[in-house]
PDB file of C-alpha atoms in Angstrom:
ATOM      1  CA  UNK A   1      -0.433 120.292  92.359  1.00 61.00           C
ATOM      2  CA  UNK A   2       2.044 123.155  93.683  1.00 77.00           C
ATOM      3  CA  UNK A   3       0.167 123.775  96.817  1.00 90.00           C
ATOM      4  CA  UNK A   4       2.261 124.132  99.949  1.00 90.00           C
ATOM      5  CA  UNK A   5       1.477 120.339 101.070  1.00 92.00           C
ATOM      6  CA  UNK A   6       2.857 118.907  98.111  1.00 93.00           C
ATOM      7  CA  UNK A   7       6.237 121.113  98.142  1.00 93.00           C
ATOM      8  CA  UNK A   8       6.868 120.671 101.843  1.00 96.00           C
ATOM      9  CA  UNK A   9       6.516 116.778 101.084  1.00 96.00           C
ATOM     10  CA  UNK A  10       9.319 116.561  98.235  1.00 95.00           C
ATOM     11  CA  UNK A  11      12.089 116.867 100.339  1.00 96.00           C
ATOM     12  CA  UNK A  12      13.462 118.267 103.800  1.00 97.00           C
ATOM     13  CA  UNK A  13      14.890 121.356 101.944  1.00 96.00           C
ATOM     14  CA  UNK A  14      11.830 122.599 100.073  1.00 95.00           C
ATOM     15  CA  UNK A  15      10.275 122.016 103.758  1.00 97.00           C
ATOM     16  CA  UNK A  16      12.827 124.163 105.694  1.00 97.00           C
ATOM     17  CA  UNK A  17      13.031 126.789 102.557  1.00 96.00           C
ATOM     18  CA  UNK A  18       9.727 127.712 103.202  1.00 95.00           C
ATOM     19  CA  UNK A  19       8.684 130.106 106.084  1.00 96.00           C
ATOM     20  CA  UNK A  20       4.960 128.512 107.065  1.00 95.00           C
ATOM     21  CA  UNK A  21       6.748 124.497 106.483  1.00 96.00           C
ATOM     22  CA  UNK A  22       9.085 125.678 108.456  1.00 97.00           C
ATOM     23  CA  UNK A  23       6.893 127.306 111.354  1.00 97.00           C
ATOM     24  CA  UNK A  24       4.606 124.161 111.111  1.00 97.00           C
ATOM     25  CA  UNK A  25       7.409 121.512 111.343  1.00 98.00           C
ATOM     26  CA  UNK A  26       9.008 123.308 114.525  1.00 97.00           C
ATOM     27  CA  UNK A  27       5.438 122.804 116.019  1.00 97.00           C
ATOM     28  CA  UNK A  28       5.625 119.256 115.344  1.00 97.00           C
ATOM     29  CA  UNK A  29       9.128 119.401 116.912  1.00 97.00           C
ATOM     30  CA  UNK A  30       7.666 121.517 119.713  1.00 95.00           C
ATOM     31  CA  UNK A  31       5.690 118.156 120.646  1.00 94.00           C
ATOM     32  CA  UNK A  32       8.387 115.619 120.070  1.00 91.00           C
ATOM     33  CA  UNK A  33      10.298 117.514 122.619  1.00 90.00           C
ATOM     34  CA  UNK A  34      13.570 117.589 120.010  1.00 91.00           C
ATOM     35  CA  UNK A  35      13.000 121.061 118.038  1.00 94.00           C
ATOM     36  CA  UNK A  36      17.186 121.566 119.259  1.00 94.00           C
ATOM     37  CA  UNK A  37      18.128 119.865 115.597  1.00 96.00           C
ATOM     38  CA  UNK A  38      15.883 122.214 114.129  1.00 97.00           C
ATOM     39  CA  UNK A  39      17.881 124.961 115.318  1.00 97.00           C
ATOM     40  CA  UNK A  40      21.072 123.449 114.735  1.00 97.00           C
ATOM     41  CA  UNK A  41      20.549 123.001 111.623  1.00 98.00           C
ATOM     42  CA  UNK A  42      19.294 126.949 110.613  1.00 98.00           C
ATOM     43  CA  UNK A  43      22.318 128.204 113.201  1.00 98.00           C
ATOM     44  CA  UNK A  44      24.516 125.989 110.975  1.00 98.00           C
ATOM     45  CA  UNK A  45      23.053 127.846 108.044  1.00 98.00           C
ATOM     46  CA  UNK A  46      23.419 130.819 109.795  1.00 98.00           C
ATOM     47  CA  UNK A  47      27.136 130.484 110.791  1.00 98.00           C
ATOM     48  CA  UNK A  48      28.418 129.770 107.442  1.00 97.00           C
ATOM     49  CA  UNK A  49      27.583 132.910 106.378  1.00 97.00           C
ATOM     50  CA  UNK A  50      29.514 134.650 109.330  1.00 97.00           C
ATOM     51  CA  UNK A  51      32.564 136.739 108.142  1.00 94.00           C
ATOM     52  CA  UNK A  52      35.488 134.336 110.027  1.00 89.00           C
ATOM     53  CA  UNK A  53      37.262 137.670 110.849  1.00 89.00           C
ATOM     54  CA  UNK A  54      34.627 138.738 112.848  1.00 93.00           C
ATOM     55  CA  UNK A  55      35.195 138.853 116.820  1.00 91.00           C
ATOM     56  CA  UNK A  56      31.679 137.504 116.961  1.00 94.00           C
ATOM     57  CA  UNK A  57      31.636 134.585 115.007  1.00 95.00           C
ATOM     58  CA  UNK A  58      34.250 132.923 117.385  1.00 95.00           C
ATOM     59  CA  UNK A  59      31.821 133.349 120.124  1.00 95.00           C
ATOM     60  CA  UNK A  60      28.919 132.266 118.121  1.00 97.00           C
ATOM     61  CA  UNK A  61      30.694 128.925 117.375  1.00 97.00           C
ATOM     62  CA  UNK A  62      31.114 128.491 121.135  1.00 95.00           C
ATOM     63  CA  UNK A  63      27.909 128.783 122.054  1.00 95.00           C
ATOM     64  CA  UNK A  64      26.666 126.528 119.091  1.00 96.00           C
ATOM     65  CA  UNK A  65      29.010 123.958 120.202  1.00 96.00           C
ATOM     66  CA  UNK A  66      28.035 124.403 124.039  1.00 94.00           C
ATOM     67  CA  UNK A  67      24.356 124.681 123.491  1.00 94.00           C
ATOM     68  CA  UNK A  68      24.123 121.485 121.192  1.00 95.00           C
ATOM     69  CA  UNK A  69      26.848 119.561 121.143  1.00 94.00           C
ATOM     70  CA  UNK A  70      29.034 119.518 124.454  1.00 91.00           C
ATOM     71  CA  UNK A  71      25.875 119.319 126.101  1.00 72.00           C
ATOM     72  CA  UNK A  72      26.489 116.214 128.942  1.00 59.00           C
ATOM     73  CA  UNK A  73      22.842 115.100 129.289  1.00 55.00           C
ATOM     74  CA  UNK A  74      20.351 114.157 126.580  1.00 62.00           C
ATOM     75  CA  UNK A  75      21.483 116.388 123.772  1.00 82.00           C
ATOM     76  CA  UNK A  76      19.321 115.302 120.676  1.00 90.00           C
ATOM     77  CA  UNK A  77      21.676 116.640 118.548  1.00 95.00           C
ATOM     78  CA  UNK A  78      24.862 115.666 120.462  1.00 94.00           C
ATOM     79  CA  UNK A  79      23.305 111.931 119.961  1.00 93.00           C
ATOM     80  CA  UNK A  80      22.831 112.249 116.491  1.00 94.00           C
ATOM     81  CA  UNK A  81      26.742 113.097 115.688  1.00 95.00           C
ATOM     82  CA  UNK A  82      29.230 110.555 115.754  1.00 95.00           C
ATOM     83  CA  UNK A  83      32.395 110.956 117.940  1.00 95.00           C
ATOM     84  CA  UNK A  84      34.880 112.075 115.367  1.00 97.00           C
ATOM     85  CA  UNK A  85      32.602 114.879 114.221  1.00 97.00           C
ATOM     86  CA  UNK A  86      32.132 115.748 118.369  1.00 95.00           C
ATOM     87  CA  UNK A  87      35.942 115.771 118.748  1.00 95.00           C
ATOM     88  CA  UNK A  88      36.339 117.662 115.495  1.00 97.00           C
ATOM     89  CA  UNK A  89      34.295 120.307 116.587  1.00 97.00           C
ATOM     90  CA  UNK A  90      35.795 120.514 120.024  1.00 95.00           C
ATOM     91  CA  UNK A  91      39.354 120.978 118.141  1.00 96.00           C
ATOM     92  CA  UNK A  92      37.987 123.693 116.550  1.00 96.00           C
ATOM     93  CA  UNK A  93      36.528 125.697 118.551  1.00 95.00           C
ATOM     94  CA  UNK A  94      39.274 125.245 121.655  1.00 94.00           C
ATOM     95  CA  UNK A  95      42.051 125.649 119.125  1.00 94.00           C
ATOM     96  CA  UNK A  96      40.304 128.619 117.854  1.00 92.00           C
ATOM     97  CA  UNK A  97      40.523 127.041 114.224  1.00 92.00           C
ATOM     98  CA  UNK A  98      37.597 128.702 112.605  1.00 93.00           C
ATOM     99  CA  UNK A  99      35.866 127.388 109.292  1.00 95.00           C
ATOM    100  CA  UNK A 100      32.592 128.890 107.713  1.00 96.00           C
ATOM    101  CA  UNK A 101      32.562 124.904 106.918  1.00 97.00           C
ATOM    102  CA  UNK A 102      33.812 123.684 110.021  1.00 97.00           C
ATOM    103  CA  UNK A 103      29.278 122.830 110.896  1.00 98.00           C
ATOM    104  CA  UNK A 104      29.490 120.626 107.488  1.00 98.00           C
ATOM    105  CA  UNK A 105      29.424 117.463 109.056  1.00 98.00           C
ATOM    106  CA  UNK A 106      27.806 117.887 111.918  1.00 98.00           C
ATOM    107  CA  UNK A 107      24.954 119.495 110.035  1.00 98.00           C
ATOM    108  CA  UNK A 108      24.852 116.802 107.752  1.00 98.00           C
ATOM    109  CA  UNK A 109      24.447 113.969 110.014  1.00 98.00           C
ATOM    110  CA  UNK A 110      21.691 115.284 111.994  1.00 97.00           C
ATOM    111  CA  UNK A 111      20.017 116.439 108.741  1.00 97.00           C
ATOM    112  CA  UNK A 112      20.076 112.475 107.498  1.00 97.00           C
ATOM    113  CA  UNK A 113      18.904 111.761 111.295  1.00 96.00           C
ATOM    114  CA  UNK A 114      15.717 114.067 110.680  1.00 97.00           C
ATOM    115  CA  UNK A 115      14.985 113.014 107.223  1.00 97.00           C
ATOM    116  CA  UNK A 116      14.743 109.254 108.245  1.00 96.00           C
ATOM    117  CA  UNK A 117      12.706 110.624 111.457  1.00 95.00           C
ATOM    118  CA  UNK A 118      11.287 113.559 112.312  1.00 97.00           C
ATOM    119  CA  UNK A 119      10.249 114.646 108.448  1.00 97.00           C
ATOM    120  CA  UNK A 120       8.618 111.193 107.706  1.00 97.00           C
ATOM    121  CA  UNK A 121       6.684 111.284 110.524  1.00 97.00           C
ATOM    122  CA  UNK A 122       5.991 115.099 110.001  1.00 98.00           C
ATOM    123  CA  UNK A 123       4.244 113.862 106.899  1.00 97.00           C
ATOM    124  CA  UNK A 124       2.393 111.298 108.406  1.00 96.00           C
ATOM    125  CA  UNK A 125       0.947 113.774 111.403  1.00 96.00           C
ATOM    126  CA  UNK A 126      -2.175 115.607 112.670  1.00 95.00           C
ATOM    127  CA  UNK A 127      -0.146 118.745 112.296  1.00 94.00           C
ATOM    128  CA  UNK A 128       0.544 118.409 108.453  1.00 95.00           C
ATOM    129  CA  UNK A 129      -2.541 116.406 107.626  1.00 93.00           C
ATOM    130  CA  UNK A 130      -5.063 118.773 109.242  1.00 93.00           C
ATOM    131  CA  UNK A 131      -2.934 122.011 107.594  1.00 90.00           C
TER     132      UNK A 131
ATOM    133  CA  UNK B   1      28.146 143.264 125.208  1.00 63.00           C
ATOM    134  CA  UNK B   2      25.204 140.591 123.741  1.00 74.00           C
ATOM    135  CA  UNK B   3      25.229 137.896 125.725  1.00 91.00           C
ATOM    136  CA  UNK B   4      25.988 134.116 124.167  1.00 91.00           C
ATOM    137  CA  UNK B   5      21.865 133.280 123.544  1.00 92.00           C
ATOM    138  CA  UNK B   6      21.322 136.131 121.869  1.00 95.00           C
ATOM    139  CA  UNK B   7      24.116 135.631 119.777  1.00 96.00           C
ATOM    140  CA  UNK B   8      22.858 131.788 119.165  1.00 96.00           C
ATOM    141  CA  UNK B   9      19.730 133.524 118.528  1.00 96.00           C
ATOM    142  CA  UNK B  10      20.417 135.916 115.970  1.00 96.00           C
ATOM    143  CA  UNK B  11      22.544 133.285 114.132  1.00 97.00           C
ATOM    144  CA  UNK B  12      19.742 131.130 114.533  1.00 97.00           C
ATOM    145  CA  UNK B  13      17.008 133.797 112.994  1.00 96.00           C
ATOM    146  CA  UNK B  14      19.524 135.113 110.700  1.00 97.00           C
ATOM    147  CA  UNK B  15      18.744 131.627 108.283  1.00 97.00           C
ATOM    148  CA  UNK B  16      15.056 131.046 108.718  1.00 96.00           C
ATOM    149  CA  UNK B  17      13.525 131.508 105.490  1.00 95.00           C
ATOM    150  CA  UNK B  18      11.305 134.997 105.534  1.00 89.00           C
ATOM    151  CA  UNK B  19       7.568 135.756 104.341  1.00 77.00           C
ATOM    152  CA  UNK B  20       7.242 135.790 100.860  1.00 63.00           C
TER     153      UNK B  20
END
């Protein structure tokens, strides 16, 4: 009854929580050619635990906000977002207004976006069937 | 000076769950 299957499939965050659900969903994302909200969503995880003092943690939210969001062309997680959250992200990070919560949203949405998507099919797949 | 990826990347690393 607790075997890994049966964890991964109670939710998204017993999936991610888990280092060999998480290896075997990001192959599954490997093939749907949209593992980018994958790492969004740990580099969220990751940036809200970054001290806002730090030099670094500016630069990190740039390049989290250039590599997934201001992205022109076929972003999958700049589709997933909806404009306020875009703009409210681009406020931040030009005005230099740093949050450890200022991901929230954004994190949010595209988390609802893969649990509606990518994780039911995930449990539905090759990849987790033949596990 | 680390450049921008790596910096995405460590972030990035920094929350994937580890081996039990």
């Amino acid at each position: 009854p607790d075997s890994p299957l049966a964890r991964w499939a109670k939710s998204l965050h017993s999936l991610l929580g888990d280092k060999e659900g998480a290896d075997l969903f990001r192959r599954f994302l490997e093939r749907q050619r949209c593992v980018d909200t994958l790492d969004f969503w740990f580099a969220c995880n990751g940036f809200r635990q970054m001290d806002p003092g730090d030099a670094k943690t500016l630069r990190v939210a740039k390049a989290i906000y250039k590599r997934y969001i201001e992205s022109g062309g076929g972003g999958t997680v700049a589709k997933q977002l909806k404009p306020p959250t875009k703009s409210f992200l681009r406020d931040c990070v030009k005005g230099q207004r740093l949050d450890p919560s200022m991901f929230d949203q954004a994190q949010a949405e595209v988390q609802a976006s893969m649990e509606d998507n990518a994780y039911r099919l995930f449990l539905s797949s090759d990849i987790y069937l033949e596990y | 000076i680390d450049s921008e990826d790596d910096l995405l990347q460590e972030c990035i690393s920094s929350a994937m769950p580890k081996k039990k």
